[in-house]
Each structure stands twice: as structure tokens, then as C-alpha cells.
Amino acid sequence: MTELTFPAVLRRGLPRARYIALAVRLAAAAAIAIYALTTPGFLTLLSANALFTAISFVGCVAVGMTFITLTGNIMSLAIGATVSASALIFLACLSLGILPAILVALLFGVVITGAQGFLVGHLRANPILVSVAALSLLLGGAAFVTGGHHIYPSGAGLEIFKDRFAGIPIDAWCFFTTVAVGQFILSWTRIGRLMTMVGSNVRAATAAGVSTTATVTAAYVIAGACASISGILLAARYGSGDMEIGVGYDYTAIAAVLVGGTGIAGGSGSTLRTLVGVIVISVIEVVLLLRGFSEQLQYLITGLLVLCVIMLHTLGERR
Amino acid sequence: MPVLAIDGVTKRFGPNAVLKDVSLALDAHEVRAVCGENGAGKSTLVKVITGLYAPDEGAVCVDGTPVVITSPQHAQELGIALVAQELSLAPALSVLDNIWLGNRKVPLLHRRQELRARARAALDKLGLNDLALDTPASALSIGRRQLVEIARMLTRDARVFILDEPTATLSDVEIERIFAALRALKAEGKSVIYITHRLGEVFEICDSVSVLRNGDLVGTRRTNEIDRGTLMQMMLGRSLGEMYPAWESSPGDPMLMVKDLHVPPLVRGFDLTAERGTVTCLAGQVGSGAITVLRALAGLTPGASGEASISGKPMRLRTVARAQAADVKFISEDRAGEGIFLRLTVGQNLIATKLKDHTAFGLLARRGLRATAASLAAAVGVDRKRLHSPADELSGGNQQKLAFGRWIGGDRPGVLLMNEPTRGVDVGARAEIYRLIRQFCDRGYCVVMASSDIEEVLGMADVVVSMYRGRQVARYRRGETDMQRILADITHPAAA
Ligand SMILES: Nc1ncnc2c1ncn2[C@@H]1O[C@H](COP(=O)(O)OP(=O)(O)OP(=O)(O)O)[C@@H](O)[C@H]1O
Ligand SMILES: [Mg+2]
């Protein structure tokens, strides 16, 4: 016999918020799909696999970023620059042969990002500040070494990156492998579990005897390796590199991570979700491009989308 | 007319009804206990009254009129003040700011001096005379945080005061002060709802008691008409045997030796010897250092120094890894912050420390982990069906069982350190946990626990060490001491 006021009705509905969130998500996916498929040129793009290639570069970065977010450290602002720098290093080392070049580039990404992870994990330094410092170091170092010039490859053998396997470009294969390996690490290895624990509650993890230093460093190492893979693919695809090549990848990657549904607070997430996020974001970007929206508008729309998704997630989690 | 009445309230989470058609009425000048096992629905009831959950059926009536309480702020406006079960202080804010945080009665333009004075008075009432108003909440021990929350409640200008397990981390000294404050409120004509698992408190401070079991209201009785046994019978639906297991206390060989432990600023030069196969209890009031000592031994205090050895092997302090390598296991007093992972599932919580045993070449044996989780859940009495629910959907006491469960098992007997092991655990489960503790002893563990519940200390300890301000006051073997002596030790030690 209670008189219901509006907020009470609203809150009474909240246990169902989860389903509402799911429904909204499906509806949004359908809307995006229809909008994309009716965009002139989209189908050709699909059939030409251009979309696959486009998502692979930022996709690898996003998979790596998932690990940083998952361990509760939000994101690294230095990842875009790490992509560029890895591309440069890869190209510069090509004269040694393709495999050594890949290894050197990977090593670079792992060390520079792993070092951030060590600082964050061991000293509990603020992850954003650490990554800003790393960003300045990278930009300064690169400017010093290259003098701001482009680098062109000094060896051959890049053709193999332009191959296809089973009709799918090599870049896309690399990306899908990263997703699969990432997910494997999260679900099937001990270090993956420890990352979830640390991300969900650092103090509880410490009390349970988990080494936060090792765990967080491992997460950053993976992120660094992913960034380097992205840089190598980019360099191979375009045959040249400069420090601009990875600009903005960190933002797009974190957007994809969040849209996919990995919680920004840490402790939950998966690279499969990130895969979905990457596809959504990339499709929207491509469609906006095809429809002739200006770049500014593209940013704006992507930004709004991320905001909506985050609100949707919080709604889904509330009781 | 009752000040507050709950009229046929039902609350469901998904298909499960957590409260089923519960009705109670609370008069002015009344202190009402609400008792029931873990998960009986006590906290849920409180959340309905304070506007955190909307009831699915039924209504809350204030002064006889049904109201829809839409938010905790709204509840506050209706004159309902709450001390929640989980601590809710903002760590970065000062004690003063925390006390006034969210108080709707503080005008935008206020006199800071007056707020200070009122906060001071409330703190003094609870015996926190030495606590500066500008201390950040993060610097306080669990017990003191709890007291600050109660001080916050006292500054609220309310008619109904609700306390959800306010004394779980406090010793009798602090509890007596809280009782004095509650009696004063009662004399002023206010009403109090008091939730506790310590049955002694029910008979000491409460006029009447309502018992919940599995969401049903079993009944409401006046406390002078029933006894402890009847109350337990009502709560459990059966009678409980002995609370504390019977055993022969026999001294074992020393296992844990601590010499000259320093944990600034509280503990200076503390020595301890604990024997294999026995329970050693550190008893003390809030600020006695008992909890601090065990935290330091668990490797959680970077500033600790001193010598510790286990079975003769020296152990390095200050890192958890070292402590665990020496088979030291620790149960934290801060359940939500450090004891368990609230956002992970029940299963993941139980296996949090077992990953190593089920890993080969870095890969997890997930089937083994699942089996371990299931058997640990059974060992501590958590429903297997809940293994995949997030831990924060469990009631407070069941969460404590998770913290306990993760240390069960393991091949080598070690040292089990526990701060407030039965914090928020109901009588039935408590007896269960006491039995588990004795099992640890029988398997050759050396158990050291810090407890503020003297009854528990007397019931469980082979050796009691009473503490005051970071020092040992006295050490007794089982049977050598009693309630009065310990109480005297931890409040006015003769030597201090
Ligand atoms: N948000 C939620 N979603 C699903 N189930 C819940 C939720 N909150 C509580 N429950 C369930 O409701 C039941 C009652 O929980 P409640 O916290 O009220 O118990 P309690 O009587 O306070 O127990 P304790 O003494 O352990 O604090 C429990 O079984 C709990 O698991
Ligand atoms: Mg409760």
C-alpha cells in the first residue's frame, strides 16, 4: 500500500539493469552494423580486408593496454610513442636481418614499458605520472637520435608482411594471435590470475603474499611487447617510420578496452572483450571516414561513444 | 505509537528472498537487538530502513505513516542515523571532516569552532580523548575507525540510531563506553536498533530482541523474559552444544619466538614465545598493540624491527614473502580492505593462496583449483552454489569464513596469526571456527590470535598475554586467570 514516487520505481527496476544494459548493447551493435553496411564503400573495404589491417595495429596496442588496465593502473600514455619508437628501431636494425630486427624492437618495447611497470608496482608510483615521464623520455630520445627525420628501411624482406595466409593479411593474423595469447595468459596461467588479484585489491593481494612488483611489471612487459608488435607491423606495412606513426594509439586503445567492458578500476577484463571493443571503435571510425565526417567530428563522436559505454557499464553493475 | 515500524517487508535478490514478510515496531526509549546467523538478513533489513534498498513488498513507517525512503540522505532527514557494518570513513579526510561528512544539518556557512567542539565532545564520550581532530582517517587502527564512526552517529540529530555490529573489533572497555552513550540516548527518549553476534551484549544493553532466521522473523521477545539458550535456539533453530571445544591444554615446545619487537610508534620492545599445538591469545583494548604485533609478524609493517624465529630458524620481518616462506599465515582484521577480494568470486577468494600448488610451468590446473575451492567451501561451511558469486554478495560473517578458508590445507604445519578471527561471525559458525582453530593446533600449528573479545580469549587460549600500550602486562596459562583480572590488566595495569 505504498505510494510510489518516481525514484523508487526506478530503483525497483535496478536488479534488471543488467538486462537493460545487455539489451542496449545488442541494440547498439545492431545499429552500428546496419549503419556500417549501408555506408557506400564499406562492403568493398570488408572484402578487401582493409578493415582487418586497419584494426590490427591499434588492436595489438589495445590488447597490451588491457593488461595495464586490468592490474588497476588505468593506462600508459607512453604507449603510442613506444609504438613509433619500436617502428623506428625495427627499421634501423633491418640491415641485421629481419629476425634480429624484430627481436631488438621487441626488447626495446619490453624494457621501456617494463621499467614503468617496475616503478608503478614497486614504488606504488602514480601510473599516469610515470607514463608521462616515459613519454617525454621517448620523445626527447627519439628527436635526439633521428634528428626528427624519417627512417627508411635499409634492408629487404618486408614483403613477407604483406602476404596473406588463408586470405587474411599477416597483420590480422598477428593481431588475432595476440588476442588469443593474451586471453590464454589471463585465464590459464598463474601470473594472469595474480594480475586479476592485484588489480582487484592491491592490499589484499599483498596480504595474500602476491608480489605486486613482479605482477605489475609482468603486465607492463606484455603491454610493451604488444606495442612493439604494433610498431613492427606498421613499419613493415608502410616501409617508413617517424615518431608520428603511433600518435593517438594509446587513446584509441584505452577507448577500445573500455568499450569492450574491461573495468577501469581493475580486477576484471579480458582480451576477447577488447577485441570486440577494437572492432566497434574501428568500424565506427571507418564508417565516419567513408561518410565524409571531418576528423574533429570523428574524435567527438568516438569520445561520446566511450562516455555512453562507461555509463552503461556502471548501470549494469549497480544494484 | 511506534517511532519506526517495518510492515511486512520482503526483499528479493533475483529469485532469493532475503527478507520474508518481516514486521517490527520500535518505541521511543527502546533499545532493540536484532540477532540472527550470518546471512539471516540483518544488514539487508538495515539497508531497507536507510533507503539503500527498496523493499519489494511492504513498507517502512515513521511515526505511523508509511514512507518511501529513497536514499540514505532521505533517511537522515527522517531522523535515522546509521553505523554500517563495513567501515565507511574516507581515508584521506581528517577525523573532523569524516564526522561531519554527509551531515545534512550542517549549513553551508557554519562555524568551524562549533563543529570542532561537538566532534570533540562525541569523541571524548567514547574515550578517544587523545585523538586529534585533524588526524587523517587512514592513520587510524580499525578499532579507532569504528569508534569514529560511532562518534559520527552520535553527532547526528536523529531519533532512531542503528548500529550494525559496532563492537566487532572493540574490547569491553570501549564497548562499555558505547553502552554508556547508548543509555544516555535512551534516557533522552531515542530509539536504538543494535545488531550483534555477541549475545552477552544483547542481555546487557537491549530491552528486547528480534530474531531473524533465513529472512524470516522468528519472533521478538523482551530480554528479561528469555535466557541465552532460548535466544540461541531461536537463532539457530536447534540448540548449540558447547561453544568452545573441550581439550586438554598441554604445553608444547616453543615454535614462534619474538624478541625485542619494535613497531613505531606503538610497540617498543615486545617479547613473545608461542608453543606448537597451542593457542596464544593477545588480549588488549584498542591501541594496545596486539593487532600491530601480529601485522608486523605477518610482514605487513615496513617499519618493524626485532628478532623473530620459527622453530629456531630466524625469520626476516617486513616482507610478506619472507613470512610466508617461513609458513606464517595471516588473517587480517580489515576484512573488506585487506582480508578478501570483494570484487572477485567466492571461489577465487578461497584459492587466492593456493595457486602455487596447482601450477605446472606457470599454467594453472583449473580442475584441481575448482576441486580445492569446493572442498574449502565445504570446510568452512559456505554454500557451494555460491562459488561463482562475487564475494561482496555474501553476508559479513560468510566473508570472514572466506578469509579463514584460504589458509586451510597445506602440508607443513606453520604459524597461524589471526586478528579478530571471529569478527562478525555468528554463534553457530563461531563454534565451527573455534573447532577449526583447534584442528590447526592438533595438526601441529602454533596459533596466535589477537582478540578484543575477552570471553573468546578465555574460551580458546592455552596462554593469554594481556597487553597495554604496546607492552605485555602479564602472561597466564589456561585456568590461571579470569575476566576481571584480564580486564584490569588491559585497562589499569598495576605496573604502568
Ligand atoms: N546485493 C546482493 N545480491 C545478492 N545477494 C545478496 C546481496 N546482499 C546480500 N545478499 C544475500 O542476502 C543474505 C542476507 O545478507 P545480510 O548481509 O543481510 O546478512 P546478515 O544477517 O547481515 O549477516 P552477517 O551477520 O554475516 O552480517 C545473504 O545470503 C547474502 O548473501
Ligand atoms: Mg550483516
mmCIF file of C-alpha atoms in Angstrom, chain B residues 86-328:
data_model
loop_
_atom_site.group_PDB
_atom_site.id
_atom_site.type_symbol
_atom_site.label_atom_id
_atom_site.label_comp_id
_atom_site.label_asym_id
_atom_site.label_seq_id
_atom_site.Cartn_x
_atom_site.Cartn_y
_atom_site.Cartn_z
ATOM 1 C CA GLU B 86 31.516 -2.173 6.850
ATOM 2 C CA LEU B 87 33.679 0.799 7.695
ATOM 3 C CA SER B 88 32.833 3.854 5.650
ATOM 4 C CA LEU B 89 35.327 6.561 6.570
ATOM 5 C CA ALA B 90 37.018 8.479 3.783
ATOM 6 C CA PRO B 91 40.691 7.629 4.388
ATOM 7 C CA ALA B 92 42.136 10.883 3.089
ATOM 8 C CA LEU B 93 39.905 13.140 5.190
ATOM 9 C CA SER B 94 40.547 14.150 8.769
ATOM 10 C CA VAL B 95 38.615 12.740 11.684
ATOM 11 C CA LEU B 96 36.742 16.021 11.971
ATOM 12 C CA ASP B 97 35.705 16.097 8.325
ATOM 13 C CA ASN B 98 34.693 12.472 8.447
ATOM 14 C CA ILE B 99 32.458 13.128 11.402
ATOM 15 C CA TRP B 100 30.579 15.867 9.581
ATOM 16 C CA LEU B 101 30.782 14.358 6.131
ATOM 17 C CA GLY B 102 27.347 13.984 4.599
ATOM 18 C CA ASN B 103 25.566 15.548 7.544
ATOM 19 C CA ARG B 104 22.591 17.357 6.104
ATOM 20 C CA LYS B 105 22.207 19.587 9.118
ATOM 21 C CA VAL B 106 25.491 21.390 8.612
ATOM 22 C CA PRO B 107 24.749 24.655 6.827
ATOM 23 C CA LEU B 108 26.989 25.822 4.011
ATOM 24 C CA LEU B 109 28.086 28.710 6.169
ATOM 25 C CA HIS B 110 28.917 27.256 9.526
ATOM 26 C CA ARG B 111 31.141 27.987 12.459
ATOM 27 C CA ARG B 112 34.073 25.610 12.303
ATOM 28 C CA GLN B 113 34.762 26.096 16.008
ATOM 29 C CA GLU B 114 31.361 24.825 16.929
ATOM 30 C CA LEU B 115 31.738 21.740 14.742
ATOM 31 C CA ARG B 116 35.100 21.061 16.329
ATOM 32 C CA ALA B 117 33.647 21.352 19.811
ATOM 33 C CA ARG B 118 30.773 18.992 19.086
ATOM 34 C CA ALA B 119 33.025 16.436 17.410
ATOM 35 C CA ARG B 120 35.417 16.662 20.345
ATOM 36 C CA ALA B 121 32.624 16.011 22.792
ATOM 37 C CA ALA B 122 31.436 12.969 20.887
ATOM 38 C CA LEU B 123 34.952 11.532 20.680
ATOM 39 C CA ASP B 124 35.607 12.161 24.358
ATOM 40 C CA LYS B 125 32.436 10.348 25.232
ATOM 41 C CA LEU B 126 33.896 7.258 23.551
ATOM 42 C CA GLY B 127 37.230 7.577 25.288
ATOM 43 C CA LEU B 128 39.142 8.978 22.329
ATOM 44 C CA ASN B 129 40.426 11.947 24.326
ATOM 45 C CA ASP B 130 43.882 11.617 22.847
ATOM 46 C CA LEU B 131 42.753 11.518 19.223
ATOM 47 C CA ALA B 132 43.450 14.823 17.455
ATOM 48 C CA LEU B 133 40.634 16.030 15.225
ATOM 49 C CA ASP B 134 42.994 16.641 12.334
ATOM 50 C CA THR B 135 44.404 13.100 12.155
ATOM 51 C CA PRO B 136 43.659 11.577 8.749
ATOM 52 C CA ALA B 137 41.351 8.592 8.997
ATOM 53 C CA SER B 138 43.866 6.418 7.149
ATOM 54 C CA ALA B 139 46.252 6.697 10.111
ATOM 55 C CA LEU B 140 43.770 5.092 12.499
ATOM 56 C CA SER B 141 43.588 1.465 13.505
ATOM 57 C CA ILE B 142 40.465 -0.483 12.679
ATOM 58 C CA GLY B 143 39.099 -0.187 16.189
ATOM 59 C CA ARG B 144 39.551 3.544 16.289
ATOM 60 C CA ARG B 145 37.916 3.945 12.912
ATOM 61 C CA GLN B 146 34.956 2.089 14.250
ATOM 62 C CA LEU B 147 34.792 4.411 17.239
ATOM 63 C CA VAL B 148 34.983 7.467 14.997
ATOM 64 C CA GLU B 149 32.035 6.122 13.035
ATOM 65 C CA ILE B 150 30.088 5.824 16.244
ATOM 66 C CA ALA B 151 31.080 9.360 17.197
ATOM 67 C CA ARG B 152 29.749 10.440 13.837
ATOM 68 C CA MET B 153 26.463 8.787 14.605
ATOM 69 C CA LEU B 154 26.301 10.492 17.989
ATOM 70 C CA THR B 155 26.640 13.934 16.372
ATOM 71 C CA ARG B 156 23.656 13.237 14.157
ATOM 72 C CA ASP B 157 20.499 14.829 15.338
ATOM 73 C CA ALA B 158 18.420 11.676 14.980
ATOM 74 C CA ARG B 159 15.609 9.820 16.697
ATOM 75 C CA VAL B 160 16.466 6.306 15.604
ATOM 76 C CA PHE B 161 20.038 5.111 15.839
ATOM 77 C CA ILE B 162 21.050 1.930 14.046
ATOM 78 C CA LEU B 163 24.304 0.138 14.803
ATOM 79 C CA ASP B 164 25.211 -2.853 12.629
ATOM 80 C CA GLU B 165 27.801 -4.888 14.556
ATOM 81 C CA PRO B 166 29.517 -1.840 16.020
ATOM 82 C CA THR B 167 31.581 -3.751 18.548
ATOM 83 C CA ALA B 168 33.097 -6.482 16.421
ATOM 84 C CA THR B 169 36.613 -5.029 16.697
ATOM 85 C CA LEU B 170 36.306 -3.443 20.096
ATOM 86 C CA SER B 171 37.166 -4.662 23.540
ATOM 87 C CA ASP B 172 34.992 -4.498 26.616
ATOM 88 C CA VAL B 173 36.469 -1.196 27.674
ATOM 89 C CA GLU B 174 35.340 0.614 24.546
ATOM 90 C CA ILE B 175 32.091 -1.295 24.428
ATOM 91 C CA GLU B 176 31.252 -0.106 27.936
ATOM 92 C CA ARG B 177 31.674 3.484 26.774
ATOM 93 C CA ILE B 178 29.442 2.894 23.780
ATOM 94 C CA PHE B 179 26.853 1.413 26.063
ATOM 95 C CA ALA B 180 27.011 4.453 28.292
ATOM 96 C CA ALA B 181 26.402 6.634 25.250
ATOM 97 C CA LEU B 182 23.504 4.453 24.147
ATOM 98 C CA ARG B 183 21.953 4.536 27.605
ATOM 99 C CA ALA B 184 22.128 8.311 27.519
ATOM 100 C CA LEU B 185 20.348 8.331 24.163
ATOM 101 C CA LYS B 186 17.717 6.009 25.532
ATOM 102 C CA ALA B 187 17.119 8.259 28.515
ATOM 103 C CA GLU B 188 16.544 11.134 26.121
ATOM 104 C CA GLY B 189 13.757 9.148 24.512
ATOM 105 C CA LYS B 190 15.602 7.985 21.412
ATOM 106 C CA SER B 191 15.340 4.518 19.929
ATOM 107 C CA VAL B 192 18.208 2.223 19.040
ATOM 108 C CA ILE B 193 18.497 -0.809 16.794
ATOM 109 C CA TYR B 194 21.514 -2.840 17.805
ATOM 110 C CA ILE B 195 22.851 -5.693 15.711
ATOM 111 C CA THR B 196 25.392 -8.009 17.269
ATOM 112 C CA HIS B 197 26.647 -11.558 17.380
ATOM 113 C CA ARG B 198 27.825 -11.199 20.962
ATOM 114 C CA LEU B 199 24.901 -12.448 22.919
ATOM 115 C CA GLY B 200 26.187 -11.027 26.177
ATOM 116 C CA GLU B 201 25.618 -7.566 24.788
ATOM 117 C CA VAL B 202 22.022 -8.347 23.966
ATOM 118 C CA PHE B 203 21.222 -9.001 27.586
ATOM 119 C CA GLU B 204 23.318 -6.169 28.878
ATOM 120 C CA ILE B 205 22.071 -3.240 26.830
ATOM 121 C CA CYS B 206 18.922 -4.239 24.965
ATOM 122 C CA ASP B 207 15.312 -4.167 26.154
ATOM 123 C CA SER B 208 14.029 -6.503 23.515
ATOM 124 C CA VAL B 209 15.378 -8.713 20.782
ATOM 125 C CA SER B 210 14.061 -9.616 17.335
ATOM 126 C CA VAL B 211 15.447 -12.759 15.787
ATOM 127 C CA LEU B 212 15.786 -13.378 12.066
ATOM 128 C CA ARG B 213 16.446 -16.763 10.543
ATOM 129 C CA ASN B 214 16.889 -17.153 6.785
ATOM 130 C CA GLY B 215 14.946 -13.977 6.201
ATOM 131 C CA ASP B 216 12.006 -14.922 8.414
ATOM 132 C CA LEU B 217 11.233 -13.098 11.595
ATOM 133 C CA VAL B 218 11.276 -15.843 14.205
ATOM 134 C CA GLY B 219 9.962 -13.585 16.905
ATOM 135 C CA THR B 220 10.501 -10.627 19.184
ATOM 136 C CA ARG B 221 10.999 -11.113 22.936
ATOM 137 C CA ARG B 222 11.745 -8.958 25.919
ATOM 138 C CA THR B 223 15.263 -9.730 27.073
ATOM 139 C CA ASN B 224 14.245 -10.134 30.722
ATOM 140 C CA GLU B 225 11.896 -12.939 29.739
ATOM 141 C CA ILE B 226 14.369 -15.210 27.945
ATOM 142 C CA ASP B 227 17.841 -16.590 28.525
ATOM 143 C CA ARG B 228 20.845 -17.176 26.341
ATOM 144 C CA GLY B 229 19.896 -20.731 25.478
ATOM 145 C CA THR B 230 16.444 -19.725 24.279
ATOM 146 C CA LEU B 231 17.911 -16.950 22.179
ATOM 147 C CA MET B 232 20.401 -19.300 20.552
ATOM 148 C CA GLN B 233 17.661 -21.805 19.966
ATOM 149 C CA MET B 234 15.632 -19.117 18.219
ATOM 150 C CA MET B 235 18.561 -18.060 16.068
ATOM 151 C CA LEU B 236 19.745 -21.487 15.015
ATOM 152 C CA GLY B 237 16.510 -23.429 15.107
ATOM 153 C CA ARG B 238 18.364 -26.013 17.155
ATOM 154 C CA SER B 239 20.306 -25.923 20.338
ATOM 155 C CA LEU B 240 24.006 -25.493 20.131
ATOM 156 C CA GLY B 241 26.279 -27.745 22.109
ATOM 157 C CA GLU B 242 29.316 -26.241 23.643
ATOM 158 C CA MET B 243 30.597 -23.044 22.068
ATOM 159 C CA TYR B 244 34.220 -23.729 22.817
ATOM 160 C CA PRO B 245 35.699 -27.127 22.077
ATOM 161 C CA ALA B 246 36.915 -29.105 25.053
ATOM 162 C CA TRP B 247 40.549 -30.073 25.043
ATOM 163 C CA GLU B 248 43.451 -30.814 27.306
ATOM 164 C CA SER B 249 45.818 -27.908 27.433
ATOM 165 C CA SER B 250 49.390 -29.129 27.446
ATOM 166 C CA PRO B 251 52.464 -27.057 26.822
ATOM 167 C CA GLY B 252 54.318 -27.784 23.597
ATOM 168 C CA ASP B 253 57.836 -26.875 22.581
ATOM 169 C CA PRO B 254 58.343 -23.221 21.659
ATOM 170 C CA MET B 255 57.743 -22.575 17.974
ATOM 171 C CA LEU B 256 57.422 -18.851 17.476
ATOM 172 C CA MET B 257 59.926 -16.706 19.341
ATOM 173 C CA VAL B 258 59.854 -12.950 19.144
ATOM 174 C CA LYS B 259 62.487 -10.818 20.807
ATOM 175 C CA ASP B 260 62.514 -7.090 21.243
ATOM 176 C CA LEU B 261 59.972 -6.299 18.559
ATOM 177 C CA HIS B 262 59.667 -2.619 17.751
ATOM 178 C CA VAL B 263 56.844 -1.220 15.674
ATOM 179 C CA PRO B 264 56.978 2.534 15.998
ATOM 180 C CA PRO B 265 55.226 4.397 17.409
ATOM 181 C CA LEU B 266 53.192 1.933 19.424
ATOM 182 C CA VAL B 267 55.160 -1.203 20.186
ATOM 183 C CA ARG B 268 58.560 -0.862 21.822
ATOM 184 C CA GLY B 269 60.353 -3.979 22.884
ATOM 185 C CA PHE B 270 57.787 -6.747 22.831
ATOM 186 C CA ASP B 271 58.754 -10.364 23.506
ATOM 187 C CA LEU B 272 56.642 -13.394 22.813
ATOM 188 C CA THR B 273 57.016 -17.133 22.903
ATOM 189 C CA ALA B 274 54.256 -19.260 21.441
ATOM 190 C CA GLU B 275 54.196 -23.027 21.552
ATOM 191 C CA ARG B 276 53.456 -25.643 18.959
ATOM 192 C CA GLY B 277 49.956 -27.033 19.097
ATOM 193 C CA THR B 278 48.598 -24.285 21.329
ATOM 194 C CA VAL B 279 46.560 -21.125 21.035
ATOM 195 C CA THR B 280 48.118 -17.968 22.369
ATOM 196 C CA CYS B 281 45.760 -15.027 22.699
ATOM 197 C CA LEU B 282 46.875 -11.421 22.839
ATOM 198 C CA ALA B 283 44.225 -9.504 24.720
ATOM 199 C CA GLY B 284 44.057 -5.755 24.782
ATOM 200 C CA GLN B 285 41.852 -2.793 24.151
ATOM 201 C CA VAL B 286 42.024 -0.682 21.034
ATOM 202 C CA GLY B 287 45.510 0.791 20.808
ATOM 203 C CA SER B 288 47.103 -1.914 22.949
ATOM 204 C CA GLY B 289 49.296 -3.015 20.066
ATOM 205 C CA ALA B 290 48.065 -6.593 19.939
ATOM 206 C CA ILE B 291 46.914 -6.256 16.343
ATOM 207 C CA THR B 292 50.019 -4.291 15.430
ATOM 208 C CA VAL B 293 52.289 -7.053 16.692
ATOM 209 C CA LEU B 294 50.657 -9.699 14.540
ATOM 210 C CA ARG B 295 50.642 -7.458 11.472
ATOM 211 C CA ALA B 296 54.356 -6.931 11.907
ATOM 212 C CA LEU B 297 54.980 -10.672 12.217
ATOM 213 C CA ALA B 298 52.990 -11.214 9.040
ATOM 214 C CA GLY B 299 55.438 -8.947 7.232
ATOM 215 C CA LEU B 300 52.963 -6.159 6.600
ATOM 216 C CA THR B 301 54.684 -3.382 8.514
ATOM 217 C CA PRO B 302 57.672 -1.824 6.750
ATOM 218 C CA GLY B 303 58.865 -0.059 9.912
ATOM 219 C CA ALA B 304 59.057 -3.124 12.147
ATOM 220 C CA SER B 305 62.317 -4.315 13.620
ATOM 221 C CA GLY B 306 63.365 -7.009 16.029
ATOM 222 C CA GLU B 307 64.180 -10.683 16.053
ATOM 223 C CA ALA B 308 61.754 -13.410 15.208
ATOM 224 C CA SER B 309 62.345 -17.080 14.700
ATOM 225 C CA ILE B 310 60.191 -20.031 13.854
ATOM 226 C CA SER B 311 61.235 -23.469 15.086
ATOM 227 C CA GLY B 312 64.653 -21.970 15.702
ATOM 228 C CA LYS B 313 65.042 -20.634 12.178
ATOM 229 C CA PRO B 314 65.327 -16.855 12.084
ATOM 230 C CA MET B 315 62.646 -15.093 10.057
ATOM 231 C CA ARG B 316 63.090 -11.742 8.390
ATOM 232 C CA LEU B 317 60.363 -9.227 9.168
ATOM 233 C CA ARG B 318 58.987 -6.598 6.804
ATOM 234 C CA THR B 319 58.036 -8.663 3.757
ATOM 235 C CA VAL B 320 55.068 -10.926 3.341
ATOM 236 C CA ALA B 321 57.011 -13.232 1.061
ATOM 237 C CA ARG B 322 59.568 -13.987 3.801
ATOM 238 C CA ALA B 323 56.857 -14.580 6.328
ATOM 239 C CA GLN B 324 55.036 -16.956 4.031
ATOM 240 C CA ALA B 325 58.218 -18.780 3.165
ATOM 241 C CA ALA B 326 58.517 -19.424 6.903
ATOM 242 C CA ASP B 327 54.951 -20.836 6.893
ATOM 243 C CA VAL B 328 53.377 -17.857 8.579
#
